[in-house]
């Protein structure tokens, strides 16, 4: 029932190093769970029910235990990397599996690049919808999970995950997976009920104007954009207090494909003096064409104070040169018959 | 005197304008001057009049291995250099980081892989990589005979490390080169590159 497979070239050292913990994990696996391992990430399939009830959807959780120092990626990995994907190769007839639902991601900056993902244990969720009639007494749900695990280097990992569940007409919501999956559900981005959200974008900046429900004061905010070629991920986003809420400014992607029609992703805010201190809402907005002020360009914390200074100095210098130029021309033109008008 | 002052001012402005350097489709390609695996100096402007492919490479990255292990990259290099395209493979890995190579190692690797670029360039300081905004390995740029960027992005539309995906993938680089060589506009000119982070 349980099988770990590693198709890609892990080094022999990595395999032997991980053989012991993997075997241990396999022997500790409770009935109804399936476990497998990549090099630095161990993946397990959990169910929030101990039995499948015909016609009643339920969650399964893909628990990924990540070795310290390593990370995996969110659905939009950012400047590099790959999101995990699962191919439900063993789904009983009539069953349907939904897309992977990702909990709130984290940022990881490396040199001038930015990626989005997870460096601690994480549970990805998938909704499984059984058919109204199930003829069998038990079913096995299995999928091939593929991911990319990275530290300073990247290694592809994959595992065949399976879970066997009995079929019962009464819905059963218990089992070892329940608590874990309930925890994972609370980590998902929420629908922005009670929020006001508006997006505006121009050539120089993308602005997300937002106001959270009363009583929530963001200390920090970050929009994890989920589409490619929208924003420069590595440019810090700027949060400003406005009259009726906040404005978050993003730098458009250098190779953006023309006018942005929609802005989508997850807006994550950090709140002080409240639990949880981190809150995320889904954002999917039509974009109003506009010209929000540009984001201060910062490719690195060490560089950015220097750049505006040099820029300002350059502009002042040019203005001075132009002024000088004009006043000189004026004085010359007054003495020449073909002179320009001042 | 006046002109000198203006030029001086523009020079002062240059680093500020250059803060977010990138090779933007439709704009002039940033200057490129690097030593190749033989220690010879190579400049992009020496190839004016030709189509140029820039391919960011890190021989140890699994995404690069996907395209070299399958022979895909070598086949593209051979096919298009035979059509007069200049192909420059560039390694921006810093010393001590994954994929860093000195000239002789680079040549050894190329011989092993039967790689067939026009040249292999070394960018250990990451200067050119950062000027182009190279983010991943592979990351592909196509520059037209006038020195304008006509493609910036992924090699194909299947972001994975799986060699089996190559056959069914839409190869953006080949599409860009085929259109360019026929004098047509590149349809998909900018895509999100996929791969390992460039190890600056």
Short mmCIF file of C-alpha atoms in Angstrom, two decimals, chain A residues 7-9 73 76 78-82 85 110-113 115 146 148 151-156 227-235 251 254-257 297-299 303 307-308 310-315 317-318 321-322 324-326 328, chain B residues 1-2 5-10 12-13 15-25 60-63 65 97-98 130 132-136 141 149 152 159-165 172 188-200:
data_model
loop_
_atom_site.label_atom_id
_atom_site.label_comp_id
_atom_site.label_asym_id
_atom_site.label_seq_id
_atom_site.Cartn_x
_atom_site.Cartn_y
_atom_site.Cartn_z
CA UNK A 7 12.79 8.73 -10.10
CA UNK A 8 15.30 11.52 -10.21
CA UNK A 9 18.98 11.30 -9.51
CA UNK A 73 7.45 26.78 -3.53
CA UNK A 76 3.66 31.22 -8.12
CA UNK A 78 8.47 34.02 -7.94
CA UNK A 79 11.75 34.54 -9.78
CA UNK A 80 12.70 30.85 -9.87
CA UNK A 81 11.57 27.43 -8.67
CA UNK A 82 8.51 25.30 -9.32
CA UNK A 85 1.97 19.42 -8.42
CA UNK A 110 18.37 35.71 -2.46
CA UNK A 111 20.72 38.23 -4.05
CA UNK A 112 18.58 40.34 -6.35
CA UNK A 113 15.93 37.66 -6.68
CA UNK A 115 10.95 33.55 -4.38
CA UNK A 146 6.28 16.25 -7.78
CA UNK A 148 11.33 21.11 -6.31
CA UNK A 151 18.61 25.35 -0.54
CA UNK A 152 21.49 27.01 -2.37
CA UNK A 153 20.95 24.23 -4.90
CA UNK A 154 17.75 22.63 -6.16
CA UNK A 155 16.78 18.97 -6.26
CA UNK A 156 13.59 17.66 -7.85
CA UNK A 227 0.51 35.49 -12.22
CA UNK A 228 3.83 35.74 -14.05
CA UNK A 229 5.11 38.94 -15.70
CA UNK A 230 3.02 41.26 -13.53
CA UNK A 231 5.46 42.63 -10.99
CA UNK A 232 9.17 42.68 -10.19
CA UNK A 233 9.10 40.36 -7.19
CA UNK A 234 12.41 41.56 -5.80
CA UNK A 235 11.43 45.24 -5.63
CA UNK A 251 6.77 47.82 -9.48
CA UNK A 254 10.18 44.89 -16.74
CA UNK A 255 8.73 42.63 -19.44
CA UNK A 256 5.06 43.10 -18.62
CA UNK A 257 2.75 42.24 -21.51
CA UNK A 297 13.49 51.37 -6.99
CA UNK A 298 15.57 49.20 -4.73
CA UNK A 299 17.52 46.29 -6.03
CA UNK A 303 22.22 50.32 -2.97
CA UNK A 307 20.49 55.84 -6.07
CA UNK A 308 17.92 58.54 -5.31
CA UNK A 310 22.68 60.27 -7.36
CA UNK A 311 19.45 60.74 -9.30
CA UNK A 312 18.53 63.95 -7.51
CA UNK A 313 22.02 65.28 -7.94
CA UNK A 314 21.88 64.40 -11.64
CA UNK A 315 18.52 66.11 -12.13
CA UNK A 317 22.81 69.27 -12.31
CA UNK A 318 20.90 68.94 -15.59
CA UNK A 321 23.07 73.15 -17.10
CA UNK A 322 19.84 73.82 -19.02
CA UNK A 324 22.86 78.12 -17.93
CA UNK A 325 22.45 77.06 -21.53
CA UNK A 326 19.26 79.11 -21.96
CA UNK A 328 23.71 81.98 -22.51
CA UNK B 1 31.94 73.37 -21.89
CA UNK B 2 28.17 73.27 -21.94
CA UNK B 5 28.50 69.67 -18.26
CA UNK B 6 25.41 67.97 -19.73
CA UNK B 7 27.30 64.75 -20.39
CA UNK B 8 28.68 64.82 -16.87
CA UNK B 9 25.18 65.25 -15.50
CA UNK B 10 23.83 62.36 -17.59
CA UNK B 12 25.72 61.10 -12.84
CA UNK B 13 22.11 60.13 -13.63
CA UNK B 15 23.38 54.68 -12.25
CA UNK B 16 20.00 55.85 -10.99
CA UNK B 17 18.31 55.08 -14.31
CA UNK B 18 20.12 51.79 -14.51
CA UNK B 19 18.92 50.67 -11.07
CA UNK B 20 16.54 48.12 -12.44
CA UNK B 21 18.54 46.91 -15.35
CA UNK B 22 16.92 44.38 -17.59
CA UNK B 23 16.85 43.37 -21.21
CA UNK B 24 13.44 44.71 -22.18
CA UNK B 25 11.73 43.40 -25.29
CA UNK B 60 24.71 21.41 -12.21
CA UNK B 61 21.19 22.81 -12.23
CA UNK B 62 18.55 20.08 -12.79
CA UNK B 63 16.67 22.30 -15.26
CA UNK B 65 20.47 19.03 -17.08
CA UNK B 97 28.61 28.73 -5.94
CA UNK B 98 26.92 25.96 -7.86
CA UNK B 130 22.40 41.41 -13.62
CA UNK B 132 20.20 41.64 -18.46
CA UNK B 133 18.07 40.67 -15.48
CA UNK B 134 18.93 36.98 -15.94
CA UNK B 135 16.99 35.19 -13.22
CA UNK B 136 17.13 31.50 -13.90
CA UNK B 141 17.35 36.14 -24.69
CA UNK B 149 15.85 42.38 -27.68
CA UNK B 152 13.21 37.35 -23.12
CA UNK B 159 8.35 24.39 -16.44
CA UNK B 160 9.68 21.11 -15.08
CA UNK B 161 12.85 19.08 -14.67
CA UNK B 162 11.26 16.19 -16.54
CA UNK B 163 12.94 15.30 -19.83
CA UNK B 164 9.74 13.68 -21.09
CA UNK B 165 8.10 17.11 -21.18
CA UNK B 172 9.53 29.53 -27.28
CA UNK B 188 5.35 35.43 -27.75
CA UNK B 189 8.18 37.83 -26.96
CA UNK B 190 8.21 37.73 -23.15
CA UNK B 191 7.59 34.78 -20.86
CA UNK B 192 8.39 33.88 -17.28
CA UNK B 193 11.71 32.03 -17.30
CA UNK B 194 11.86 28.83 -15.24
CA UNK B 195 14.74 27.06 -13.60
CA UNK B 196 17.25 27.38 -10.75
CA UNK B 197 18.08 30.84 -9.46
CA UNK B 198 21.17 32.26 -11.14
CA UNK B 199 23.87 31.70 -8.50
CA UNK B 200 25.19 35.28 -8.29
#
